[in-house]
Coordinates of C-alpha atoms in Angstrom, one line a residue:
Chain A
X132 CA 26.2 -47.1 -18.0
X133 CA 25.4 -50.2 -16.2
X134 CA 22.2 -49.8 -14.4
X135 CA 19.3 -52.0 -14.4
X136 CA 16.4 -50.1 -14.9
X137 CA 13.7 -51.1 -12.7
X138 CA 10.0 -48.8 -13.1
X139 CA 8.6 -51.7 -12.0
X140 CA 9.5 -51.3 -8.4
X141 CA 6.6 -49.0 -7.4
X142 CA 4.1 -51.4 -7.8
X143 CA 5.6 -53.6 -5.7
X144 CA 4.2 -54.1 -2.1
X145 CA 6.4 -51.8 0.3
X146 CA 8.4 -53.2 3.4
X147 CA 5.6 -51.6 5.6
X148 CA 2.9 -54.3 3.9
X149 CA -0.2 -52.0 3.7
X150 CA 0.6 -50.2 0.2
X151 CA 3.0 -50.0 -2.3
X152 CA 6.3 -48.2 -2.7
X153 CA 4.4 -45.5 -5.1
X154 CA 2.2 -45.5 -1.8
X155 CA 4.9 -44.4 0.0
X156 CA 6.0 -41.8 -2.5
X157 CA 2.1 -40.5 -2.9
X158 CA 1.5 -40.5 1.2
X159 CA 5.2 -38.0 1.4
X160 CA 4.0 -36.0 -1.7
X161 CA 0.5 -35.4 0.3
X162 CA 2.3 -34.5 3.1
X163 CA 4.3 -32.0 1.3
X164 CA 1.3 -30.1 -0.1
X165 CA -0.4 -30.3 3.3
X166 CA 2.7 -29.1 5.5
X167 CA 3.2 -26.3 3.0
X168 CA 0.0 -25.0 2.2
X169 CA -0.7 -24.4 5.5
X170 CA 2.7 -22.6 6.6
X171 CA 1.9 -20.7 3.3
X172 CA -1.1 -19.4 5.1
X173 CA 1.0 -18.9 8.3
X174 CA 3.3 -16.5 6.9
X175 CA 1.0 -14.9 4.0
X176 CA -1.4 -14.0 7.6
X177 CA 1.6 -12.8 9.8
X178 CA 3.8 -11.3 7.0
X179 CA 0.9 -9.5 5.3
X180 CA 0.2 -8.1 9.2
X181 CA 4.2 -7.3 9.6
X182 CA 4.6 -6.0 6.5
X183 CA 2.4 -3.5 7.2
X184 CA 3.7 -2.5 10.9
X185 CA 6.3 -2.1 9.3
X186 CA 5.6 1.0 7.8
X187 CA 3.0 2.0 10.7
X188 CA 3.9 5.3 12.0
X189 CA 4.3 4.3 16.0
X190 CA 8.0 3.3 16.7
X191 CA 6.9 0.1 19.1
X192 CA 5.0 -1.1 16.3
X193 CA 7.5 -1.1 13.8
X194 CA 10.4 -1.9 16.2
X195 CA 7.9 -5.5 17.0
X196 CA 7.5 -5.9 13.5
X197 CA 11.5 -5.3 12.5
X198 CA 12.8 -7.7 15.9
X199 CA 10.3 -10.1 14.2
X200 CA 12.1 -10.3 10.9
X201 CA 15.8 -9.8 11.5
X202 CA 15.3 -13.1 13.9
X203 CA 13.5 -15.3 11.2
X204 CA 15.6 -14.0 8.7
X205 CA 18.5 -14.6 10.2
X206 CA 19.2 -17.9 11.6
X207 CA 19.2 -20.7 9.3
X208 CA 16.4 -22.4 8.5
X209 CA 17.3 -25.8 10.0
X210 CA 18.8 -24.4 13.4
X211 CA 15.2 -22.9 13.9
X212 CA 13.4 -26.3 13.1
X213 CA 15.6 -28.0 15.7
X214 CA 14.8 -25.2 18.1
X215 CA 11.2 -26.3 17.6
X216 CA 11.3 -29.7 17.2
X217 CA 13.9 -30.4 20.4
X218 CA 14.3 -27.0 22.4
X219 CA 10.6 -25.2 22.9
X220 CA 9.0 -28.4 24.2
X221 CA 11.5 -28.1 27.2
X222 CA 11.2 -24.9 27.3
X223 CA 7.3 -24.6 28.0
X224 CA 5.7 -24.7 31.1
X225 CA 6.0 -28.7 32.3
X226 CA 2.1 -29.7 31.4
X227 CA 2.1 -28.2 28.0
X228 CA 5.4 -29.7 27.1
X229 CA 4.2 -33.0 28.3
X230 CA 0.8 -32.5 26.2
X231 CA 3.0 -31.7 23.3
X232 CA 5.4 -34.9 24.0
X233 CA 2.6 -37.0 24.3
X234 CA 1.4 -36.3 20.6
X235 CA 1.7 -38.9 18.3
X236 CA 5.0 -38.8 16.3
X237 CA 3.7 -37.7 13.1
X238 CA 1.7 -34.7 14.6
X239 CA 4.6 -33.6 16.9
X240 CA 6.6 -33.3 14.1
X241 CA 4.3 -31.9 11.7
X242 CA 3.5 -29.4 14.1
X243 CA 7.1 -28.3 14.5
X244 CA 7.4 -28.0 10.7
X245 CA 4.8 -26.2 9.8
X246 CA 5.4 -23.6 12.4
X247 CA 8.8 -22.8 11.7
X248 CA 8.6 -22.5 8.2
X249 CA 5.5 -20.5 8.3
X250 CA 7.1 -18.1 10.9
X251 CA 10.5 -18.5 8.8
X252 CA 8.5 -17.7 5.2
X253 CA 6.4 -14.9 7.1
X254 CA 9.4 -12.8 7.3
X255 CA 10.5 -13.2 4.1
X256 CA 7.0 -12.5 3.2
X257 CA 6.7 -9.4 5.3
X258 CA 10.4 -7.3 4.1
X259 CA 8.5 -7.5 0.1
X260 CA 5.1 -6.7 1.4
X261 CA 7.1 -3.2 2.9
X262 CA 8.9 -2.6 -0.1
X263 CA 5.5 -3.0 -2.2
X264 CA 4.3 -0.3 0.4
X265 CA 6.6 1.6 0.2
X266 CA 7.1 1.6 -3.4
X267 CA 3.5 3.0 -3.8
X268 CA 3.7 6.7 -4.6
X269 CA 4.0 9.0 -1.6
X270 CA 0.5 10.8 -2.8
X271 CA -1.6 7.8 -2.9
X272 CA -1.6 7.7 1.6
X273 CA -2.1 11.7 1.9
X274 CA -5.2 10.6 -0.6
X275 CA -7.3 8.2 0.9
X276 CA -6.2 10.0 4.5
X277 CA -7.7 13.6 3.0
X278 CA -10.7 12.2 1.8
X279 CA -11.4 11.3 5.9
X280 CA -10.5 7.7 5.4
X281 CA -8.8 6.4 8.4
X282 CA -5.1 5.0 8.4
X283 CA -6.5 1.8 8.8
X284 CA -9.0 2.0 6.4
X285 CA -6.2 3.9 3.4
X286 CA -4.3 0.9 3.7
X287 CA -7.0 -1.4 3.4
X288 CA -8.9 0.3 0.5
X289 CA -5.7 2.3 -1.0
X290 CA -2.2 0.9 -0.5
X291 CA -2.8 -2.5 0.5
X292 CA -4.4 -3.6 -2.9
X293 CA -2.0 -1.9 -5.1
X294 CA 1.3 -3.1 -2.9
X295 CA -0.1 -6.5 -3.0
X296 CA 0.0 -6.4 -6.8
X297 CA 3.5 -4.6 -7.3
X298 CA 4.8 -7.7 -5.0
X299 CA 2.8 -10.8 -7.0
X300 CA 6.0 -12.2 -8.8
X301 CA 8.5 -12.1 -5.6
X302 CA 5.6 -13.3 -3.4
X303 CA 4.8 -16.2 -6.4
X304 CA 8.6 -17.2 -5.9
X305 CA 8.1 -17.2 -1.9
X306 CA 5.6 -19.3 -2.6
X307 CA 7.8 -22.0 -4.6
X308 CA 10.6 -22.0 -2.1
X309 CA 8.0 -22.9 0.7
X310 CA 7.5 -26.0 -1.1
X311 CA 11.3 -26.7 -1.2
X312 CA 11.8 -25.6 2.0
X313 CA 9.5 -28.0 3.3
X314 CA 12.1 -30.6 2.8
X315 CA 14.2 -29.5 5.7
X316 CA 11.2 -31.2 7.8
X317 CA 12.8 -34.6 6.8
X318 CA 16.1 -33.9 9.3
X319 CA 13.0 -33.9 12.5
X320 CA 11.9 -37.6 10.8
X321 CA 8.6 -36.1 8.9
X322 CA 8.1 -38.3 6.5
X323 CA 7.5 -36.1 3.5
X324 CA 8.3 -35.9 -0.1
X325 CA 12.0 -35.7 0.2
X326 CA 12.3 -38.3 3.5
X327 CA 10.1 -40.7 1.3
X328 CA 12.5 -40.5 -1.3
X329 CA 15.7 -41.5 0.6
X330 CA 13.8 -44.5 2.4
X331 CA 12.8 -45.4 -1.2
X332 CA 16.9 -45.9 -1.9
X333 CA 17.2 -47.7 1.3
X334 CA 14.3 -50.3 0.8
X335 CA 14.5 -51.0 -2.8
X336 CA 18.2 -49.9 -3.8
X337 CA 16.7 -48.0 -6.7
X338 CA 18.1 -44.5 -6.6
X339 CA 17.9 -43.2 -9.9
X340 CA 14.3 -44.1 -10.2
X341 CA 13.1 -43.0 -6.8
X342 CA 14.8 -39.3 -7.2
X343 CA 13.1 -39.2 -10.7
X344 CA 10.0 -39.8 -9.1
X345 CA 10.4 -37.3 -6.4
X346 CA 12.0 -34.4 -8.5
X347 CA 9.0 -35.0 -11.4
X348 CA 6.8 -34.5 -8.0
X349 CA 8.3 -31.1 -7.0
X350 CA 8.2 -30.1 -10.0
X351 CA 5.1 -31.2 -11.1
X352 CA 3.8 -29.0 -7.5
X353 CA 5.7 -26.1 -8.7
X354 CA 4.6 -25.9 -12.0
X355 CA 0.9 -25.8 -11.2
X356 CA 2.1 -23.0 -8.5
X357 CA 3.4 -21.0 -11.0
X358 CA 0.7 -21.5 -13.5
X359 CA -2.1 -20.6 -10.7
X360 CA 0.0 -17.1 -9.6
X361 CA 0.1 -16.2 -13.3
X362 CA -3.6 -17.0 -13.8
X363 CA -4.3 -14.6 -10.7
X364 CA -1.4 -12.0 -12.4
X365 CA -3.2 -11.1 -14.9
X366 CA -7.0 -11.5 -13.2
X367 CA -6.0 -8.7 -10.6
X368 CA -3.9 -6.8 -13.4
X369 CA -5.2 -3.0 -13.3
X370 CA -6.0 -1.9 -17.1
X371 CA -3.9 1.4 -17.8
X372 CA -1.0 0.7 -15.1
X373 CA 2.3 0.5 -15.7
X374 CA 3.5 -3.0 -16.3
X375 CA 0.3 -4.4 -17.5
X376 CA -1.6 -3.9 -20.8
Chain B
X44 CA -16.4 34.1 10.6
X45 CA -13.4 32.9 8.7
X46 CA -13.5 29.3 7.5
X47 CA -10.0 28.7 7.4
X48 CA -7.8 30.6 10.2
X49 CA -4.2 30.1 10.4
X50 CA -2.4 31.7 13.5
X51 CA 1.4 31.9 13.6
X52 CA 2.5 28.7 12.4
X53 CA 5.3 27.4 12.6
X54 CA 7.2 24.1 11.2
X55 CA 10.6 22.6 11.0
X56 CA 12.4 19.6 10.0
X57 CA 15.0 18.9 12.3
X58 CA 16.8 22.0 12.0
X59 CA 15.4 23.2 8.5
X60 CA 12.6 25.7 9.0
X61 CA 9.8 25.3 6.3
X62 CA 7.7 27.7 7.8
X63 CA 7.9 30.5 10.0
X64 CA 5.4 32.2 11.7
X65 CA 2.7 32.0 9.0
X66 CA -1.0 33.8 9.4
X67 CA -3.7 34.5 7.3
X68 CA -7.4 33.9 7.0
X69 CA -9.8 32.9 5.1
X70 CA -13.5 33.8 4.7
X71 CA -16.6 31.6 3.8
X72 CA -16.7 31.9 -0.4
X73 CA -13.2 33.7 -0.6
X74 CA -10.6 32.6 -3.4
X75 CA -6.9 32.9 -1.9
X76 CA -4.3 32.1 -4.4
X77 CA -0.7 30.8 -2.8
X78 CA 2.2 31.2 -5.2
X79 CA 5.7 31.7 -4.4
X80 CA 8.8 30.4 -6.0
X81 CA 9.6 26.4 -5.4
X82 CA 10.5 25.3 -1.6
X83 CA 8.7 28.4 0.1
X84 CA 6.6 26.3 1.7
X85 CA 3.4 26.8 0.0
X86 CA 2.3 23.5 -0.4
X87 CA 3.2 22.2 3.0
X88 CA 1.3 25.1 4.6
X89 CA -1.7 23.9 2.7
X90 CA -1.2 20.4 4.1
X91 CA -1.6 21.8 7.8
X92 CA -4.3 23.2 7.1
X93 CA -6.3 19.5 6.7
X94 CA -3.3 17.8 9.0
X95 CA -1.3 15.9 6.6
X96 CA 1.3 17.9 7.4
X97 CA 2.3 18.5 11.4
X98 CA 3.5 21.9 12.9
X99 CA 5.3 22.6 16.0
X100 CA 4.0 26.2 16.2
X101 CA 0.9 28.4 16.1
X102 CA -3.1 27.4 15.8
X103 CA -5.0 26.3 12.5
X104 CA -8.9 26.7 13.0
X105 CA -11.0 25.0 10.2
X106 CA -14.5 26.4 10.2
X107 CA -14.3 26.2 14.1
X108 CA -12.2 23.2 14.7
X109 CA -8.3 23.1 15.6
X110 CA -6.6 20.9 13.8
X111 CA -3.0 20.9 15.7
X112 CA -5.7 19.4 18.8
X113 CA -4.7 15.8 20.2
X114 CA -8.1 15.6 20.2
X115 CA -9.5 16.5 17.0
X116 CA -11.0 14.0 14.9
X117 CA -9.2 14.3 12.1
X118 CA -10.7 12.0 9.6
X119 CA -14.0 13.4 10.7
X120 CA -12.6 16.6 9.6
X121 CA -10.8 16.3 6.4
X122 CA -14.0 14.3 4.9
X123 CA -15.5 17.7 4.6
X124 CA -12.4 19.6 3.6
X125 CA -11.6 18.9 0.1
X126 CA -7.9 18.3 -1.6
X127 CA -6.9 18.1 -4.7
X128 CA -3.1 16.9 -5.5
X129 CA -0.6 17.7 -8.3
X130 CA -0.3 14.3 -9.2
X131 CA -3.9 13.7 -9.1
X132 CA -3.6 10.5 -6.4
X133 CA -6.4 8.6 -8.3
X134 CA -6.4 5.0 -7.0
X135 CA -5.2 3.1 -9.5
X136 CA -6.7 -0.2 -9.0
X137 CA -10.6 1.1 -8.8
X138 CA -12.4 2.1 -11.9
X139 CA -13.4 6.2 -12.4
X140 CA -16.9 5.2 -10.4
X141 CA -15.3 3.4 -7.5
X142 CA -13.0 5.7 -7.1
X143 CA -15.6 8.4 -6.6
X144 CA -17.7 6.7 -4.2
X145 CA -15.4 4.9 -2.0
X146 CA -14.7 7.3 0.2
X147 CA -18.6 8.4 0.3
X148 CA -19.5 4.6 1.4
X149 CA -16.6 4.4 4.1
X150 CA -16.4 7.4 5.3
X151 CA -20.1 9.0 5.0
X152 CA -22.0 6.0 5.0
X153 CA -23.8 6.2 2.4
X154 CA -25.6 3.4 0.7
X155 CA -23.6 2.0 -2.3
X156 CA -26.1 3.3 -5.0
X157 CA -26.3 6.6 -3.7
X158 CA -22.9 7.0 -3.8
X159 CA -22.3 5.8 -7.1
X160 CA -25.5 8.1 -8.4
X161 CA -23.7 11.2 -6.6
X162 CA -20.4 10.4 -8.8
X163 CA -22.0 10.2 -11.8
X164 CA -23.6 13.0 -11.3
X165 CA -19.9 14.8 -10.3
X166 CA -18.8 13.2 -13.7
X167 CA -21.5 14.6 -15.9
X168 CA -20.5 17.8 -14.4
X169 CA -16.9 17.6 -15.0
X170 CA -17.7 16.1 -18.7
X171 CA -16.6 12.7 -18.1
X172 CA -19.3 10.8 -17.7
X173 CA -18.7 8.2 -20.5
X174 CA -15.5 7.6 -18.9
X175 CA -16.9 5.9 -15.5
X176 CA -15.9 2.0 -16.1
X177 CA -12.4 3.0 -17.2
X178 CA -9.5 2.9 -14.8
X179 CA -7.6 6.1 -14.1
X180 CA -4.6 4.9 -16.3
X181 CA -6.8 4.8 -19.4
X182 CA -7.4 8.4 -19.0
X183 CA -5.2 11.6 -19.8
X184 CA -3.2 14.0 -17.3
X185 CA -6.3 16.5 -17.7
X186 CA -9.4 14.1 -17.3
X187 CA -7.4 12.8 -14.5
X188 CA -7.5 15.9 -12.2
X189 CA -11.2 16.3 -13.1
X190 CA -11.8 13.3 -12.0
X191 CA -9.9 14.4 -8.9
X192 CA -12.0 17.1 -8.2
X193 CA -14.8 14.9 -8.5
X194 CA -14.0 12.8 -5.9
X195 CA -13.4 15.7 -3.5
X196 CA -16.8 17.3 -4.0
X197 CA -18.3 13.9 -3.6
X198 CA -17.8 14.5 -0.2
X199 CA -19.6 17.5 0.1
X200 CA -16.6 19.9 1.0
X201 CA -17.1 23.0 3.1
X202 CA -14.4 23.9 1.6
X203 CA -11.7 23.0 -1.5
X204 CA -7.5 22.9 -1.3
X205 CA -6.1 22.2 -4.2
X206 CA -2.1 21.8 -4.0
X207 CA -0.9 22.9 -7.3
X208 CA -2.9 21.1 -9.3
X209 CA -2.0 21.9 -13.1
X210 CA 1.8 22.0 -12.6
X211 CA 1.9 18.4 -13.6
X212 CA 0.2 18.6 -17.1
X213 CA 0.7 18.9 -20.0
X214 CA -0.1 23.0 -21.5
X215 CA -3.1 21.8 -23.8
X216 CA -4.6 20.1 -20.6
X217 CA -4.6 22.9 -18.1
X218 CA -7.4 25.2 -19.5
X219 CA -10.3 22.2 -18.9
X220 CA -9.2 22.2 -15.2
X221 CA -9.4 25.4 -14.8
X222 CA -12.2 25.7 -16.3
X223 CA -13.6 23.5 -13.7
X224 CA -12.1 25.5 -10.8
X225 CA -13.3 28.5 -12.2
X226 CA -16.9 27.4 -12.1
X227 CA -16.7 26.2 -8.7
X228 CA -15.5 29.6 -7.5
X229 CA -18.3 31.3 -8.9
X230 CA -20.6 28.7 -7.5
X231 CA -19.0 30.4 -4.4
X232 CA -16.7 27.4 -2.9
X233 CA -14.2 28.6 0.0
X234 CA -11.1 27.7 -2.4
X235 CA -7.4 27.9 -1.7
X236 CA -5.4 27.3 -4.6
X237 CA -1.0 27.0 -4.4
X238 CA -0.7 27.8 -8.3
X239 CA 1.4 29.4 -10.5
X240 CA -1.3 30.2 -13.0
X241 CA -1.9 33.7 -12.6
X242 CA -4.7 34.3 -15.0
X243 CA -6.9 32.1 -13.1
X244 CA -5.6 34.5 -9.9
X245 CA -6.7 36.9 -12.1
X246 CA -10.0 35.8 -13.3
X247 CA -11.6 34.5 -9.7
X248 CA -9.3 35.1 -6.7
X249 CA -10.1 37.8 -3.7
X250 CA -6.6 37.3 -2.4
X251 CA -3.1 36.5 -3.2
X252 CA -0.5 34.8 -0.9
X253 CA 3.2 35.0 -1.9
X254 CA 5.8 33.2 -0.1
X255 CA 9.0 33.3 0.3
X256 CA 11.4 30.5 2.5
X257 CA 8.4 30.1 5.0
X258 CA 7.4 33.1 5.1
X259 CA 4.0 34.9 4.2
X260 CA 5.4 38.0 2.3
X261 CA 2.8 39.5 1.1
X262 CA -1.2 38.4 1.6
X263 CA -2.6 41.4 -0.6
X264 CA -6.1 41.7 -2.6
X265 CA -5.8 40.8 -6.0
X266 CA -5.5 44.2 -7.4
X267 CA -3.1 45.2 -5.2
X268 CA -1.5 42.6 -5.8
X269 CA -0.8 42.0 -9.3
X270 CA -0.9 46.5 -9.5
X271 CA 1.7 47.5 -6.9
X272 CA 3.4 44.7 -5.2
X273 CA 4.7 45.9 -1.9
X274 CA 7.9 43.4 -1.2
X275 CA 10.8 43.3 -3.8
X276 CA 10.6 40.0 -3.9
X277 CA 6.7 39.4 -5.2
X278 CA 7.9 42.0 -7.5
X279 CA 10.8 39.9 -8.9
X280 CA 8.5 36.8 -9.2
X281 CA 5.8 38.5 -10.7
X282 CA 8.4 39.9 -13.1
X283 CA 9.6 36.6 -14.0
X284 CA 6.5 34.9 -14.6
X285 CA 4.6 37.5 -16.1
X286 CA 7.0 38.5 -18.9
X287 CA 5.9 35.6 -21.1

């Protein structure tokens, strides 16, 4: 194959003049972690709190809770970052939509990322915080509610802890796919992981090295992921249970 | 005064009547033994009686309060009502100690070494003392349910339900729970027991229940009970799981 190899391209001052191209690559990389870690947050918070309405025995509750999921589960992903990015702001009352407009760039868009996929990985988040509910055994409720524990209080102290263990692997690989998700946020102009890679191509006409770079990133993130969800795995396993040892 | 009353209840699922028109009482100190073959209702009736169970019909009085009431306080009420489960409902995730005191600290208030000093005590009792650090699933079927009951006379109960609660061990197991139920009737708990174990009937109840699809067939003192049956059916049951 006839490609010129060139490594040497990220130490090279980038077009913008302040850094270099592995500057560029870092600055998308940070934002990656940044944007995702916090719409992790987003949707661990309000899937945790759906999940659980879920299986709440008042039919408004649970109806909120299932509207909730069916819409973030079902449109795609990139139709409902659009919808943030481009439709709410026109949407809002006049003086917010203005406030939002008159954001800098970066934050507008930021904003709109993080939101959607938090609200987008929150559902996801809260249809295996059900199941791990309600794969708990029937018993374990009518316990902590005969012993005079409220239903609040049973599912903080007696379901909640257990469901959240049954659920650690599905939730670790929610996890990884926010990271990946978080890509999308480069169709808005967030200049992130992925986007850094494409302007890398464009500036230096160095593809090969420049998705190298980026995929060795991802998976560099991912692989500490998975390696910290493991670590907590077996920290929070319960000696005597099924499934551990 | 009765400390459990229960006054014509009745309870349906959709159209499927689980229990019809069910009464009996149940005095400060008295033993009442429920059996009955499987699906007569005999464990859900002993779920109304703390409210895990709803009923459509009738009245349930627990030592003076109603527990079919909007208004009752339920929680309030079922920390001094007892329950033990045939699948023992330990929570998995605490050790033996927390899972004896949890309930004591959130429910009771009581300061976190008192509790943990009043379940240690409860173990010592129940002979499992040495066992408090472990988790439930490091301990057998038998020290399981003792561990149960435990945790339910943590609270202080005014009185004990226990919903069939040897039916899911192993035969070499049940004697050391019963052994512990035994001992708490004679200590005089108000106990009602849905069992199939009729020696312990035998040894401490005052009464026995027998149902049949929702119905309270016969509600008989011991003696009379296990001497001259009236209904046909108690007789057939009693036949059947006496001939061994």
């Amino acid at each position: 194959m006839a490609y010129a190899w060139h490594w040497e391209i990220f130490l090279q001052p980038a077009a913008s003049g302040e850094t270099t191209y592995l500057g560029w690559v870092l600055a998308g990389f940070e934002t990656t972690i940044v944007l995702s870690l916090l719409a992790w947050v987003m949707a661990l918070l309000l899937g945790a709190l759906m999940g659980v309405l879920r299986t709440v025995p008042n039919r408004y509750l649970s109806g909120l809770a299932t509207a909730y999921v069916e819409f973030f589960r079902n449109v795609p992903l990139l139709v409902q970052l659009f919808s943030w990015y481009f439709v709410l702001p026109e949407l809002l009352p006049p003086a917010w939509g203005n406030a939002y407009k008159q954001l800098n760039p970066f934050l507008q868009q930021f904003l709109a990322a993080v939101i959607c996929l938090g609200l987008f990985t929150g559902a996801r988040v809260c249809e295996q915080v059900r199941s791990g509910i309600e794969s708990l055994p029937r018993g374990q409720k009518n316990a902590g509610l005969a012993l005079g524990l409220t239903l609040p209080q049973t599912y903080r102290h007696v379901m909640l802890p257990m469901a959240f263990r049954l659920i650690l692997p599905p939730l670790t690989s929610e996890f990884l796919n926010t990271f990946k998700n978080s890509a999308v946020a480069s169709t808005i102009g967030l200049l992130e992981l992925a986007a850094q890679g494409r302007q890398l191509v464009d500036y230096t006409a160095q593809p090969y090295e420049s998705f190298i770079a980026i995929t060795v990133l991802y998976m560099i993130i991912n692989i500490v992921v998975m390696t910290a969800m493991r670590w907590l795995e077996l920290r929070v396993r319960v000696p005597g249970y099924i499934g551990s040892k | 005064m009765s400390m459990i009353s229960i006054r014509s209840v009745s309870k349906h699922y959709g159209d499927f009547q689980v229990l019809t028109d069910c009464s009996t009482e149940v005095d400060k100190g008295e033993v009442i033994v429920v059996c009955g073959p499987s699906g007569s209702g005999k464990s859900t009736l002993i779920k109304c009686v703390n409210g895990l169970e709803p009923f459509q019909k009738g009245e349930i009085v627990v030592n003076g309060v109603s527990v079919g009431d909007p208004q009752t306080d339920l929680p309030k009420l079922r920390a001094h009502v007892g329950m033990v489960f045939q699948h023992f409902e330990l929570f998995p995730h605490m050790t033996i100690e927390q899972n004896l005191a949890v309930a004591q600290i959130k429910v009771l208030g009581r300061p976190k070494e008192e509790a943990l000093e009043k379940g240690l005590g409860l173990l010592d009792r129940v002979g499992l003392k040495a066992h408090a650090h472990k988790h439930p699933g490091q301990l057998s079927g038998g020290q399981q349910q003792r561990v149960a009951i435990a945790r339910a006379l943590a609270m202080d109960p005014i009185c004990m339900l226990f919903d069939e609660p040897t039916s899911a061990l192993d035969p070499e197991m049940i004697n050391e729970v019963l052994d512990v139920m035994v001992a708490l009737a004679k200590e005089g708990m108000t106990m009602m027991v849905v069992t199939h174990e009729m020696g312990f009937a035998r040894k401490v109840a005052n009464r026995v229940i027998f149902m049949d699809q929702g119905h309270i067939v016969e509600d008989a003192r011991k003696e009379e009970f296990f001497g001259t049956p009236r209904s046909e059916r108690a007789q057939l049951f009693l036949s059947k799981i006496l001939s061994h």
